[in-house]
Tab-separated table of C-alpha atoms in Angstrom:
chain	number	residue	atom	x	y	z
A	96	MET	CA	75.438	132.298	100.441
A	97	VAL	CA	76.050	131.275	96.811
A	98	PHE	CA	78.776	128.796	95.925
A	99	ILE	CA	80.268	129.182	92.458
A	100	VAL	CA	81.783	126.005	91.028
A	101	THR	CA	84.764	126.728	88.833
A	102	SER	CA	87.231	124.455	87.050
A	103	LYS	CA	90.903	125.187	86.493
A	104	THR	CA	93.697	123.647	84.531
A	105	SER	CA	95.659	121.234	86.731
A	106	LEU	CA	99.337	120.446	86.628
A	107	LYS	CA	99.346	116.792	85.599
A	108	ARG	CA	102.232	114.458	86.294
A	109	VAL	CA	102.831	110.778	85.674
A	110	VAL	CA	105.360	109.303	88.111
A	111	VAL	CA	107.008	105.954	87.334
A	112	SER	CA	109.034	104.093	89.958
A	113	LYS	CA	110.561	100.625	90.100
A	114	ASP	CA	112.097	98.607	92.935
A	115	GLU	CA	112.915	94.988	93.751
A	116	ILE	CA	109.998	94.414	96.115
A	117	ASP	CA	107.013	96.236	94.564
A	118	GLY	CA	108.101	96.045	90.916
A	119	LEU	CA	106.745	98.774	88.644
A	120	LYS	CA	104.572	101.458	90.269
A	121	ILE	CA	102.891	104.293	88.406
A	122	ALA	CA	101.103	107.251	89.984
A	123	LEU	CA	98.999	110.015	88.417
A	124	LEU	CA	99.104	113.381	90.172
A	125	GLU	CA	97.028	116.503	89.641
A	126	ASP	CA	98.425	119.605	91.375
A	127	GLU	CA	100.603	117.372	93.611
A	128	GLN	CA	97.534	115.375	94.714
A	129	LEU	CA	97.525	111.650	94.036
A	130	VAL	CA	94.485	110.637	91.967
A	131	GLU	CA	95.368	107.164	90.621
A	132	VAL	CA	98.009	104.533	91.346
A	133	TYR	CA	98.890	101.279	89.556
A	134	PHE	CA	101.110	98.313	90.414
A	135	GLU	CA	102.710	95.587	88.332
A	136	SER	CA	104.185	92.733	90.351
A	137	ALA	CA	104.277	88.998	89.684
A	138	ASP	CA	102.258	87.986	92.762
A	139	GLU	CA	99.465	90.551	92.286
A	140	GLU	CA	98.797	90.289	88.577
A	141	SER	CA	95.464	91.245	87.054
A	142	ILE	CA	94.072	89.122	84.223
A	143	ALA	CA	91.421	91.667	83.183
A	144	SER	CA	91.223	92.075	79.369
A	145	SER	CA	93.210	88.869	78.779
A	146	ILE	CA	91.727	86.392	76.278
A	147	TYR	CA	91.480	82.662	77.080
A	148	LEU	CA	90.501	79.396	75.520
A	149	GLY	CA	87.790	78.294	77.938
A	150	ARG	CA	85.973	75.016	78.439
A	151	VAL	CA	82.285	75.126	79.454
A	152	GLU	CA	82.034	73.217	82.743
A	153	ASN	CA	78.342	73.553	83.540
A	154	ILE	CA	75.300	75.578	82.545
A	155	VAL	CA	72.897	76.983	85.153
A	156	PRO	CA	69.674	78.167	83.448
A	157	ASN	CA	68.257	79.475	86.754
A	158	LEU	CA	71.182	81.890	86.986
A	159	GLN	CA	71.098	82.497	83.209
A	160	ALA	CA	74.811	81.823	83.223
A	161	ALA	CA	77.513	79.262	82.568
A	162	PHE	CA	80.730	78.436	84.416
A	163	VAL	CA	83.841	78.238	82.260
A	164	ASN	CA	87.221	76.707	83.073
A	165	ILE	CA	89.935	79.070	81.817
A	166	GLY	CA	92.839	77.332	83.562
A	167	GLU	CA	93.188	80.014	86.251
A	168	GLY	CA	91.944	78.467	89.505
A	169	LYS	CA	88.267	79.292	90.040
A	170	ASN	CA	85.905	78.781	87.121
A	171	ALA	CA	84.912	81.995	85.350
A	172	PHE	CA	81.324	83.261	85.305
A	173	LEU	CA	79.746	83.829	81.864
A	174	ARG	CA	76.415	85.646	81.974
A	175	GLU	CA	73.605	85.244	79.431
A	176	LYS	CA	74.076	88.772	78.075
A	177	ASP	CA	77.805	88.101	77.521
A	178	VAL	CA	77.260	85.024	75.352
A	179	CYS	CA	77.980	85.713	71.681
A	180	LEU	CA	76.459	83.180	69.265
A	181	SER	CA	77.380	82.635	65.623
A	182	LYS	CA	73.741	81.730	64.893
A	183	PRO	CA	70.477	83.153	66.302
A	184	ARG	CA	68.877	81.369	69.241
A	185	ASN	CA	65.755	79.302	68.772
A	186	GLY	CA	62.638	81.043	70.087
A	187	LYS	CA	62.685	81.437	73.877
A	188	THR	CA	65.772	79.290	74.409
A	189	LEU	CA	68.385	81.059	76.513
A	190	LYS	CA	71.704	81.717	74.807
A	191	VAL	CA	73.561	79.929	77.622
A	192	GLU	CA	71.403	76.833	77.050
A	193	MET	CA	72.751	76.645	73.500
A	194	LEU	CA	76.227	76.100	74.910
A	195	LYS	CA	77.308	72.511	75.501
A	196	PRO	CA	79.276	71.085	78.453
A	197	LYS	CA	82.980	70.645	77.532
A	198	GLN	CA	82.498	73.045	74.618
A	199	LYS	CA	85.594	75.025	73.627
A	200	ILE	CA	84.927	78.769	73.783
A	201	LEU	CA	86.950	81.968	73.360
A	202	VAL	CA	86.375	84.371	76.259
A	203	GLN	CA	87.802	87.643	77.533
A	204	VAL	CA	88.063	88.573	81.217
A	205	LYS	CA	85.835	91.527	82.129
A	206	LYS	CA	86.536	91.528	85.859
A	207	ASP	CA	89.171	89.882	88.027
A	208	ALA	CA	88.195	87.351	90.683
A	209	ILE	CA	87.127	88.900	93.980
A	210	GLY	CA	86.588	87.154	97.292
A	211	LEU	CA	84.790	83.850	96.678
A	212	LYS	CA	83.786	84.879	93.147
A	213	GLY	CA	85.757	83.752	90.123
A	214	PRO	CA	86.569	86.105	87.236
A	215	GLN	CA	83.725	87.363	85.049
A	216	VAL	CA	84.137	86.775	81.314
A	217	THR	CA	82.474	87.635	78.001
A	218	SER	CA	82.610	85.999	74.596
A	219	TYR	CA	82.222	89.427	72.940
A	220	ILE	CA	85.909	90.042	72.282
A	221	SER	CA	87.359	93.566	72.114
A	222	ILE	CA	90.958	94.556	71.345
A	223	PRO	CA	91.904	98.117	72.380
A	224	GLY	CA	94.356	100.401	70.635
A	225	ARG	CA	95.115	104.054	71.255
A	226	TYR	CA	92.626	105.388	68.681
A	227	LEU	CA	90.271	102.435	68.192
A	228	VAL	CA	88.752	99.446	69.914
A	229	LEU	CA	88.272	96.521	67.517
A	230	MET	CA	85.194	94.337	68.149
A	231	PRO	CA	85.314	91.367	65.751
A	232	TYR	CA	81.881	89.919	66.579
A	233	VAL	CA	79.743	93.046	66.133
A	234	ALA	CA	79.343	95.480	63.254
A	235	ASN	CA	78.527	98.676	65.157
A	236	ILE	CA	80.524	101.911	64.988
A	237	GLY	CA	80.675	104.149	68.048
A	238	ILE	CA	82.358	107.470	68.811
A	239	SER	CA	83.637	108.435	72.279
A	240	ARG	CA	81.143	110.632	74.139
A	241	LYS	CA	84.017	112.839	75.257
A	242	ILE	CA	84.405	114.054	71.652
A	243	THR	CA	81.743	116.769	71.699
A	244	ASP	CA	82.410	118.676	68.446
A	245	GLN	CA	79.732	117.463	66.022
A	246	GLY	CA	81.847	118.114	62.931
A	247	GLU	CA	84.700	116.016	64.363
A	248	ARG	CA	82.317	113.233	65.374
A	249	LYS	CA	80.969	113.100	61.819
A	250	ARG	CA	84.493	113.062	60.337
A	251	LEU	CA	85.611	110.208	62.585
A	252	PHE	CA	82.417	108.243	61.910
A	253	GLU	CA	82.984	108.470	58.163
A	254	ILE	CA	86.616	107.328	58.553
A	255	ALA	CA	85.578	104.368	60.734
A	256	LYS	CA	82.762	103.417	58.363
A	257	SER	CA	85.077	103.429	55.342
A	258	ILE	CA	87.740	101.181	56.938
A	259	SER	CA	85.661	98.882	59.174
A	260	LYS	CA	84.753	96.297	56.482
A	261	GLY	CA	82.296	94.416	58.708
A	262	TYR	CA	84.189	94.809	61.969
A	263	GLY	CA	82.805	96.711	64.941
A	264	LEU	CA	84.810	99.783	65.935
A	265	VAL	CA	84.773	102.264	68.799
A	266	VAL	CA	86.636	105.484	68.028
A	267	ARG	CA	88.386	106.624	71.204
A	268	THR	CA	88.917	110.135	72.560
A	269	ALA	CA	92.601	110.086	71.574
A	270	ALA	CA	91.543	109.908	67.886
A	271	GLU	CA	90.247	113.479	67.960
A	272	GLY	CA	92.152	115.434	65.307
A	273	VAL	CA	94.093	112.368	64.087
A	274	ASP	CA	94.198	111.812	60.321
A	275	ALA	CA	92.609	108.834	58.565
A	276	GLN	CA	95.933	107.202	57.654
A	277	LYS	CA	97.088	106.861	61.278
A	278	ILE	CA	93.696	105.488	62.324
A	279	ASN	CA	93.727	102.956	59.490
A	280	GLU	CA	97.293	101.894	60.332
A	281	GLU	CA	96.235	101.094	63.868
A	282	LEU	CA	93.203	99.154	62.616
A	283	GLN	CA	95.437	96.951	60.470
A	284	HIS	CA	97.647	96.303	63.498
A	285	LEU	CA	94.599	95.321	65.607
A	286	LYS	CA	93.376	93.007	62.840
A	287	ARG	CA	96.755	91.209	62.803
A	288	ILE	CA	96.446	90.669	66.552
A	289	TRP	CA	92.940	89.240	66.072
A	290	GLU	CA	94.106	86.870	63.317
A	291	GLU	CA	96.884	85.574	65.589
A	292	ILE	CA	94.361	85.033	68.416
A	293	GLN	CA	92.146	82.988	66.102
A	294	LYS	CA	95.075	80.827	64.993
A	295	LYS	CA	96.090	80.059	68.580
A	296	PHE	CA	92.485	79.283	69.518
A	297	ARG	CA	92.063	76.798	66.658
A	298	ARG	CA	95.307	74.983	67.531
A	299	ALA	CA	94.875	74.846	71.316
A	300	ARG	CA	92.945	72.064	73.046
A	301	LYS	CA	92.936	72.708	76.804
A	302	PRO	CA	91.989	75.860	78.780
A	303	GLN	CA	94.822	78.367	78.563
A	304	LEU	CA	95.830	81.985	78.022
A	305	ILE	CA	95.589	82.928	74.346
A	306	TYR	CA	96.339	86.649	74.409
A	307	GLU	CA	97.563	88.917	77.178
A	308	ASP	CA	97.236	92.676	77.007
A	309	HIS	CA	100.563	94.510	77.174
A	310	GLY	CA	102.211	95.356	80.492
A	311	LEU	CA	101.464	98.232	82.820
A	312	LEU	CA	103.771	100.729	81.113
A	313	GLU	CA	102.127	100.152	77.720
A	314	TYR	CA	98.688	100.384	79.342
A	315	ILE	CA	99.500	103.751	80.945
A	316	LEU	CA	100.898	105.093	77.681
A	317	ARG	CA	97.803	104.025	75.793
A	318	GLU	CA	95.147	104.972	78.361
A	319	LYS	CA	96.564	107.789	80.481
A	320	ILE	CA	99.156	109.775	78.502
A	321	ASP	CA	97.562	112.492	76.415
A	322	ASP	CA	98.034	116.178	75.586
A	323	SER	CA	96.972	117.211	79.100
A	324	VAL	CA	99.999	115.563	80.791
A	325	ASP	CA	102.695	118.116	81.645
A	326	GLU	CA	105.491	115.937	82.995
A	327	ILE	CA	106.620	112.310	83.289
A	328	ILE	CA	109.187	111.519	86.006
A	329	ILE	CA	110.977	108.141	86.151
A	330	ASP	CA	113.484	106.879	88.722
A	331	ASP	CA	114.731	103.828	86.774
A	332	GLU	CA	117.119	104.346	83.841
A	333	LYS	CA	116.045	101.234	81.940
A	334	VAL	CA	112.347	102.172	82.154
A	335	TYR	CA	113.263	105.766	81.231
A	336	ASN	CA	114.987	104.683	77.994
A	337	GLU	CA	112.141	102.289	77.198
A	338	LEU	CA	109.529	104.986	77.664
A	339	LEU	CA	111.454	107.521	75.550
A	340	GLY	CA	111.257	105.171	72.583
A	341	MET	CA	107.600	104.318	73.117
A	342	ILE	CA	106.258	107.840	73.601
A	343	LYS	CA	107.484	108.912	70.152
A	344	LEU	CA	104.885	106.566	68.660
A	345	LEU	CA	101.988	108.376	70.360
A	346	ASN	CA	102.016	111.386	67.997
A	347	LEU	CA	101.039	113.780	70.773
A	348	LYS	CA	100.331	117.385	69.801
A	349	ARG	CA	101.938	118.513	73.048
A	350	GLN	CA	104.879	116.458	74.282
A	351	PRO	CA	105.241	116.221	78.088
A	352	MET	CA	108.568	116.918	79.759
A	353	ILE	CA	110.277	113.594	80.523
A	354	ARG	CA	113.004	113.481	83.150
A	355	LEU	CA	115.032	110.858	84.975
A	356	SER	CA	115.288	111.110	88.758
A	357	LYS	CA	118.227	109.680	90.705
A	358	ILE	CA	116.222	109.328	93.920
A	359	ASP	CA	113.132	107.369	94.983
A	360	ILE	CA	110.530	109.624	93.389
A	361	PHE	CA	107.570	108.080	95.267
A	362	LYS	CA	109.207	109.094	98.542
A	363	GLU	CA	110.355	112.479	97.272
A	364	LEU	CA	106.855	113.487	96.104
A	365	ASN	CA	105.173	112.116	99.225
A	366	ILE	CA	103.247	109.543	97.177
A	367	GLU	CA	103.669	106.634	99.609
A	368	LYS	CA	102.164	108.708	102.430
A	369	GLN	CA	99.227	109.710	100.232
A	370	ILE	CA	98.617	106.043	99.406
A	371	LEU	CA	98.629	105.070	103.081
A	372	ASP	CA	96.341	107.999	103.922
A	373	SER	CA	93.903	106.826	101.241
A	374	LEU	CA	93.494	103.511	103.073
A	375	SER	CA	92.035	105.289	106.080
A	376	ARG	CA	88.320	105.015	106.807
A	377	THR	CA	88.124	108.795	107.273
A	378	VAL	CA	88.972	111.708	104.973
A	379	LYS	CA	89.018	115.269	106.310
A	380	LEU	CA	87.565	118.122	104.246
A	381	PRO	CA	88.841	121.738	104.128
A	382	SER	CA	85.830	123.144	106.027
A	383	GLY	CA	86.263	120.664	108.888
A	384	GLY	CA	83.850	118.061	107.547
A	385	VAL	CA	84.667	114.353	107.422
A	386	LEU	CA	83.972	111.545	104.935
A	387	TYR	CA	83.608	107.967	106.217
A	388	PHE	CA	84.245	105.098	103.763
A	389	ASP	CA	82.774	101.685	104.591
A	390	PRO	CA	83.263	99.056	101.830
A	391	ALA	CA	81.399	95.744	101.618
A	392	GLU	CA	81.675	92.927	99.043
A	393	ALA	CA	80.061	94.835	96.154
A	394	LEU	CA	78.856	97.978	97.896
A	395	LEU	CA	80.537	101.111	99.202
A	396	VAL	CA	78.808	103.402	101.692
A	397	ILE	CA	80.141	106.952	102.088
A	398	ASP	CA	78.852	109.053	104.971
A	399	VAL	CA	79.281	112.843	104.911
A	400	ASN	CA	79.590	114.573	108.282
A	401	THR	CA	80.031	118.277	109.149
A	402	GLY	CA	82.566	117.389	111.849
A	403	SER	CA	83.079	119.671	114.826
A	404	ASN	CA	84.073	122.911	113.070
A	405	THR	CA	80.714	124.757	113.200
A	406	SER	CA	81.552	127.912	115.117
A	407	GLY	CA	80.437	131.213	113.549
A	408	VAL	CA	78.941	129.621	110.448
A	409	ASP	CA	75.279	129.484	109.446
A	410	SER	CA	74.217	125.836	109.617
A	411	GLU	CA	72.598	125.753	106.147
A	412	ASP	CA	75.638	127.390	104.567
A	413	LEU	CA	77.923	124.951	106.362
A	414	ILE	CA	75.866	121.972	105.186
A	415	LEU	CA	75.928	123.075	101.535
A	416	LYS	CA	79.635	123.947	101.699
A	417	THR	CA	80.472	120.534	103.232
A	418	ASN	CA	78.361	118.702	100.648
A	419	ILE	CA	80.046	120.559	97.759
A	420	GLU	CA	83.506	119.799	99.159
A	421	SER	CA	82.431	116.160	99.486
A	422	ALA	CA	81.180	116.076	95.880
A	423	LYS	CA	84.622	117.286	94.767
A	424	GLU	CA	86.626	114.927	96.975
A	425	ILE	CA	84.612	111.704	96.582
A	426	PRO	CA	85.418	111.204	92.829
A	427	ARG	CA	89.142	111.635	93.579
A	428	GLN	CA	88.916	109.115	96.389
A	429	LEU	CA	87.026	106.625	94.185
A	430	ARG	CA	89.756	106.845	91.514
A	431	LEU	CA	92.544	106.592	94.062
A	432	ARG	CA	91.006	103.768	96.084
A	433	ASN	CA	89.728	102.137	92.858
A	434	GLU	CA	86.434	101.343	94.577
A	435	SER	CA	83.592	100.123	92.392
A	436	GLY	CA	80.169	98.518	92.323
A	437	VAL	CA	77.144	100.193	93.875
A	438	ILE	CA	78.080	103.347	95.796
A	439	VAL	CA	75.680	104.988	98.237
A	440	ILE	CA	76.529	108.502	99.465
A	441	ASP	CA	74.765	109.877	102.529
A	442	PHE	CA	75.147	113.622	101.990
A	443	ILE	CA	73.995	115.890	104.803
A	444	ASP	CA	70.283	116.534	104.310
A	445	MET	CA	69.545	119.576	102.136
A	446	LYS	CA	66.185	121.330	102.171
A	447	SER	CA	66.015	122.643	98.612
A	448	GLU	CA	66.013	120.773	95.313
A	449	SER	CA	68.294	123.430	93.791
A	450	GLU	CA	70.989	122.617	96.372
A	451	ARG	CA	70.716	118.898	95.621
A	452	GLN	CA	71.045	119.583	91.895
A	453	LEU	CA	74.113	121.762	92.525
A	454	VAL	CA	75.774	118.924	94.459
A	455	ILE	CA	74.960	116.465	91.643
A	456	HIS	CA	76.391	118.926	89.086
A	457	VAL	CA	79.675	119.225	91.031
A	458	LEU	CA	79.850	115.436	91.341
A	459	GLU	CA	79.243	114.960	87.602
A	460	GLU	CA	81.930	117.492	86.662
A	461	GLU	CA	84.536	115.795	88.865
A	462	LEU	CA	83.579	112.326	87.599
A	463	LYS	CA	84.402	113.437	84.049
A	464	LYS	CA	88.071	113.110	85.039
A	465	ASP	CA	87.523	109.404	85.707
A	466	LYS	CA	87.980	107.184	82.637
A	467	VAL	CA	86.170	104.318	84.366
A	468	LYS	CA	82.453	104.335	83.539
A	469	THR	CA	80.279	105.855	86.266
A	470	THR	CA	76.506	106.339	86.445
A	471	ILE	CA	74.650	108.627	88.863
A	472	GLY	CA	71.160	107.482	89.798
A	473	GLY	CA	70.199	110.592	91.771
A	474	PHE	CA	68.796	111.040	95.276
A	475	THR	CA	66.434	108.420	96.719
A	476	HIS	CA	63.289	109.071	98.729
A	477	PHE	CA	65.414	108.898	101.891
A	478	GLY	CA	67.963	111.436	100.652
A	479	LEU	CA	70.715	108.971	99.723
A	480	LEU	CA	72.550	109.462	96.441
A	481	GLU	CA	73.073	106.255	94.447
A	482	MET	CA	75.734	105.775	91.802
A	483	THR	CA	77.775	102.986	90.243
A	484	ARG	CA	81.381	102.685	89.120
A	485	LYS	CA	82.399	99.875	86.798
A	486	ARG	CA	84.759	97.346	88.315
A	487	VAL	CA	87.772	96.546	86.127
A	488	SER	CA	90.421	95.638	88.721
A	489	PRO	CA	90.713	95.029	92.481
A	490	PRO	CA	90.567	98.016	94.853
A	491	LEU	CA	93.764	99.561	96.185
A	492	ARG	CA	93.146	98.187	99.692
A	493	GLU	CA	93.638	94.636	98.382
A	494	PHE	CA	97.224	95.493	97.381
A	495	TYR	CA	98.098	97.016	100.739
A	496	LYS	CA	96.041	95.161	103.330
A	497	VAL	CA	95.541	91.557	104.412
A	498	ARG	CA	92.747	90.064	106.460
A	499	CYS	CA	93.237	90.646	110.177
A	500	PRO	CA	94.315	87.351	111.847
A	501	VAL	CA	92.445	88.344	114.998
A	502	CYS	CA	89.032	89.449	113.718
A	503	LEU	CA	89.264	87.486	110.408
A	504	GLY	CA	87.910	90.422	108.470
A	505	GLU	CA	84.850	91.076	110.636
A	506	GLY	CA	86.216	94.336	112.023
A	507	THR	CA	85.450	93.414	115.632
A	508	ILE	CA	86.588	90.760	118.115
A	509	VAL	CA	84.821	88.900	120.905
A	510	SER	CA	84.752	90.781	124.207
A	511	PRO	CA	87.549	89.598	126.586
A	512	ARG	CA	84.929	89.189	129.313
A	513	ARG	CA	82.952	86.826	127.075
A	514	ILE	CA	86.102	84.813	126.291
A	515	ALA	CA	86.870	84.472	130.004
A	516	SER	CA	83.286	83.334	130.597
A	517	SER	CA	83.557	80.756	127.762
A	518	VAL	CA	86.803	79.341	129.176
A	519	LEU	CA	85.384	78.912	132.671
A	520	LYS	CA	82.169	77.403	131.312
A	521	GLU	CA	84.059	74.911	129.129
A	522	ILE	CA	86.311	73.612	131.896
A	523	SER	CA	83.515	73.605	134.493
A	524	THR	CA	81.342	71.347	132.299
A	525	MET	CA	84.086	68.938	131.158
A	526	ASP	CA	84.067	65.244	131.983
A	527	SER	CA	86.957	65.237	134.469
A	528	LYS	CA	86.939	61.535	135.298
A	529	ASP	CA	90.404	60.859	133.845
A	530	ILE	CA	91.665	64.463	133.808
A	531	GLY	CA	94.301	65.570	136.296
A	532	GLU	CA	95.307	68.951	134.960
A	533	VAL	CA	93.963	71.568	132.558
A	534	GLU	CA	96.247	74.043	130.801
A	535	VAL	CA	94.598	77.166	129.357
A	536	HIS	CA	96.752	79.298	127.014
A	537	LEU	CA	95.563	82.915	126.705
A	538	HIS	CA	96.757	86.316	125.531
A	539	PRO	CA	98.438	88.337	128.343
A	540	SER	CA	95.697	90.987	128.119
A	541	MET	CA	93.197	88.398	129.432
A	542	LYS	CA	94.837	88.148	132.858
A	543	MET	CA	92.649	90.790	134.520
A	544	TYR	CA	89.435	88.974	133.546
A	545	PHE	CA	90.087	85.828	135.613
A	546	GLN	CA	89.173	85.891	139.311
A	547	ASP	CA	91.169	83.523	141.520
A	548	ASP	CA	87.998	82.520	143.365
A	549	ALA	CA	86.291	81.413	140.122
A	550	VAL	CA	89.304	79.311	139.074
A	551	ARG	CA	89.665	77.711	142.528
A	552	SER	CA	85.943	76.904	142.496
A	553	VAL	CA	86.338	74.942	139.237
A	554	GLU	CA	89.372	73.100	140.653
A	555	ARG	CA	87.406	72.013	143.742
A	556	SER	CA	84.265	70.971	141.849
A	557	LYS	CA	86.162	68.978	139.179
A	558	ASN	CA	89.084	67.853	141.356
A	559	VAL	CA	91.623	69.009	138.787
A	560	LYS	CA	94.509	71.459	138.682
A	561	VAL	CA	93.820	74.499	136.440
A	562	ARG	CA	96.869	76.367	135.091
A	563	LEU	CA	96.342	79.672	133.290
A	564	ILE	CA	99.283	80.419	130.968
A	565	PHE	CA	99.247	83.895	129.414
A	566	ASP	CA	101.391	83.359	126.308
A	567	GLY	CA	98.793	83.425	123.507
A	568	GLN	CA	99.451	85.220	120.224
A	569	THR	CA	96.072	86.936	119.821
A	570	ASN	CA	93.516	88.222	122.307
A	571	ASN	CA	90.630	86.612	120.416
A	572	ARG	CA	91.808	83.016	120.880
A	573	TYR	CA	92.415	80.513	123.641
A	574	ASP	CA	93.695	76.951	123.701
A	575	ILE	CA	92.769	74.335	126.320
A	576	LYS	CA	94.922	71.236	126.853
A	577	TYR	CA	93.692	68.344	129.015
A	578	LYS	CA	96.266	66.104	130.720
A	579	LYS	CA	95.295	62.680	132.012
A	580	ARG	CA	95.934	61.646	135.585
A	581	GLY	CA	99.351	60.090	136.133
A	582	LYS	CA	100.840	61.989	133.151
A	583	ILE	CA	101.172	65.341	134.817
């Protein structure tokens, strides 16, 4: 059987909703399927791309890094390769070793804090616009890889070269077909922002925020709204009027339809359910296959399984079909879940190299829709496909889930039988000289694991009264209270 991979034009929608609890929420849909979702609320704010006055706290040559206080809780991590120096380093001296403790330094957040790790920062500053990214400390000119027409690439390079005047510039995909005047106007705007950042940095003394990238709505307009978007739906009148004024400045060749909804659009378009479904460990595929997502601190493992639907289908055809469906679905899930870091995909084993290359091709084509940088490393000796996705913000699960109070994030709890054994062992080995009564507080589900004979045996051997009280809040905990004789 031969599988032909085809691409089609999708109906693209941007859905904007606002409420008192979640704040601003923005979803991107392709053919009614949720592919990306963003939140803007005061208690879950990202500091990625923000620029800070930092203070070097300590330098660790063994890690080739420095820790920088930016006034935001945990110290930020500045790697050797992210240190920008105004003068060349001396011989083999590390760039981080040329920094001084308590030194004032301008840094930009590359990645938000995660877990026990503080934010990651760089001193190579970049200021993004719609058409350009201004890089004040380098002099390179780059053109977006997504602009494939060689004549257009040459035109944009010549424009950037003529207006850069010593600044580094990256010409973005949105600049394709845009005239030189509009590009230059944006560059002048970015330069004014940079000059204001420098002024604030010179005046400030303690670690603090110097420049914050615009809010979520401005970010979506700049990064996600282009000529491919068909419709923008908003359920808040104030945001609707604000967006109408802002979108006129984008100079789109093809204006999307913009409409105001009087109902909760996230509920109406089934977006909330799709978000909740995306938090599941399993994802079902059309052919009956299943994907299993298992995230770790900086690693995501995805297992591909044929599932139980194998009747009447040749096994090799089923394997290839399931793998191709997986290669199409996994990029959508990565965008939606916003998972990043090292990603290992355990596709079902394929016998031929041509089949493996077809799966990689499908994966690459789907990943082109993702604006976050991804790199495919190919299949390993053991048949695992390795890839990476750049981390720019926390995964979706961190917005919707909290650590389980019972398992504390481990995913499993201690066996009830083992807890019962621990309780009996603890009270049977206690020093009962002055103890008259022992109270043990347990979850009600533990009741069946305590034999009356075992409890009575402890009472006789220790000459104490043992009371089992089944009122505990979690089945992974117990509390023992010892009462002295005469105070019962």
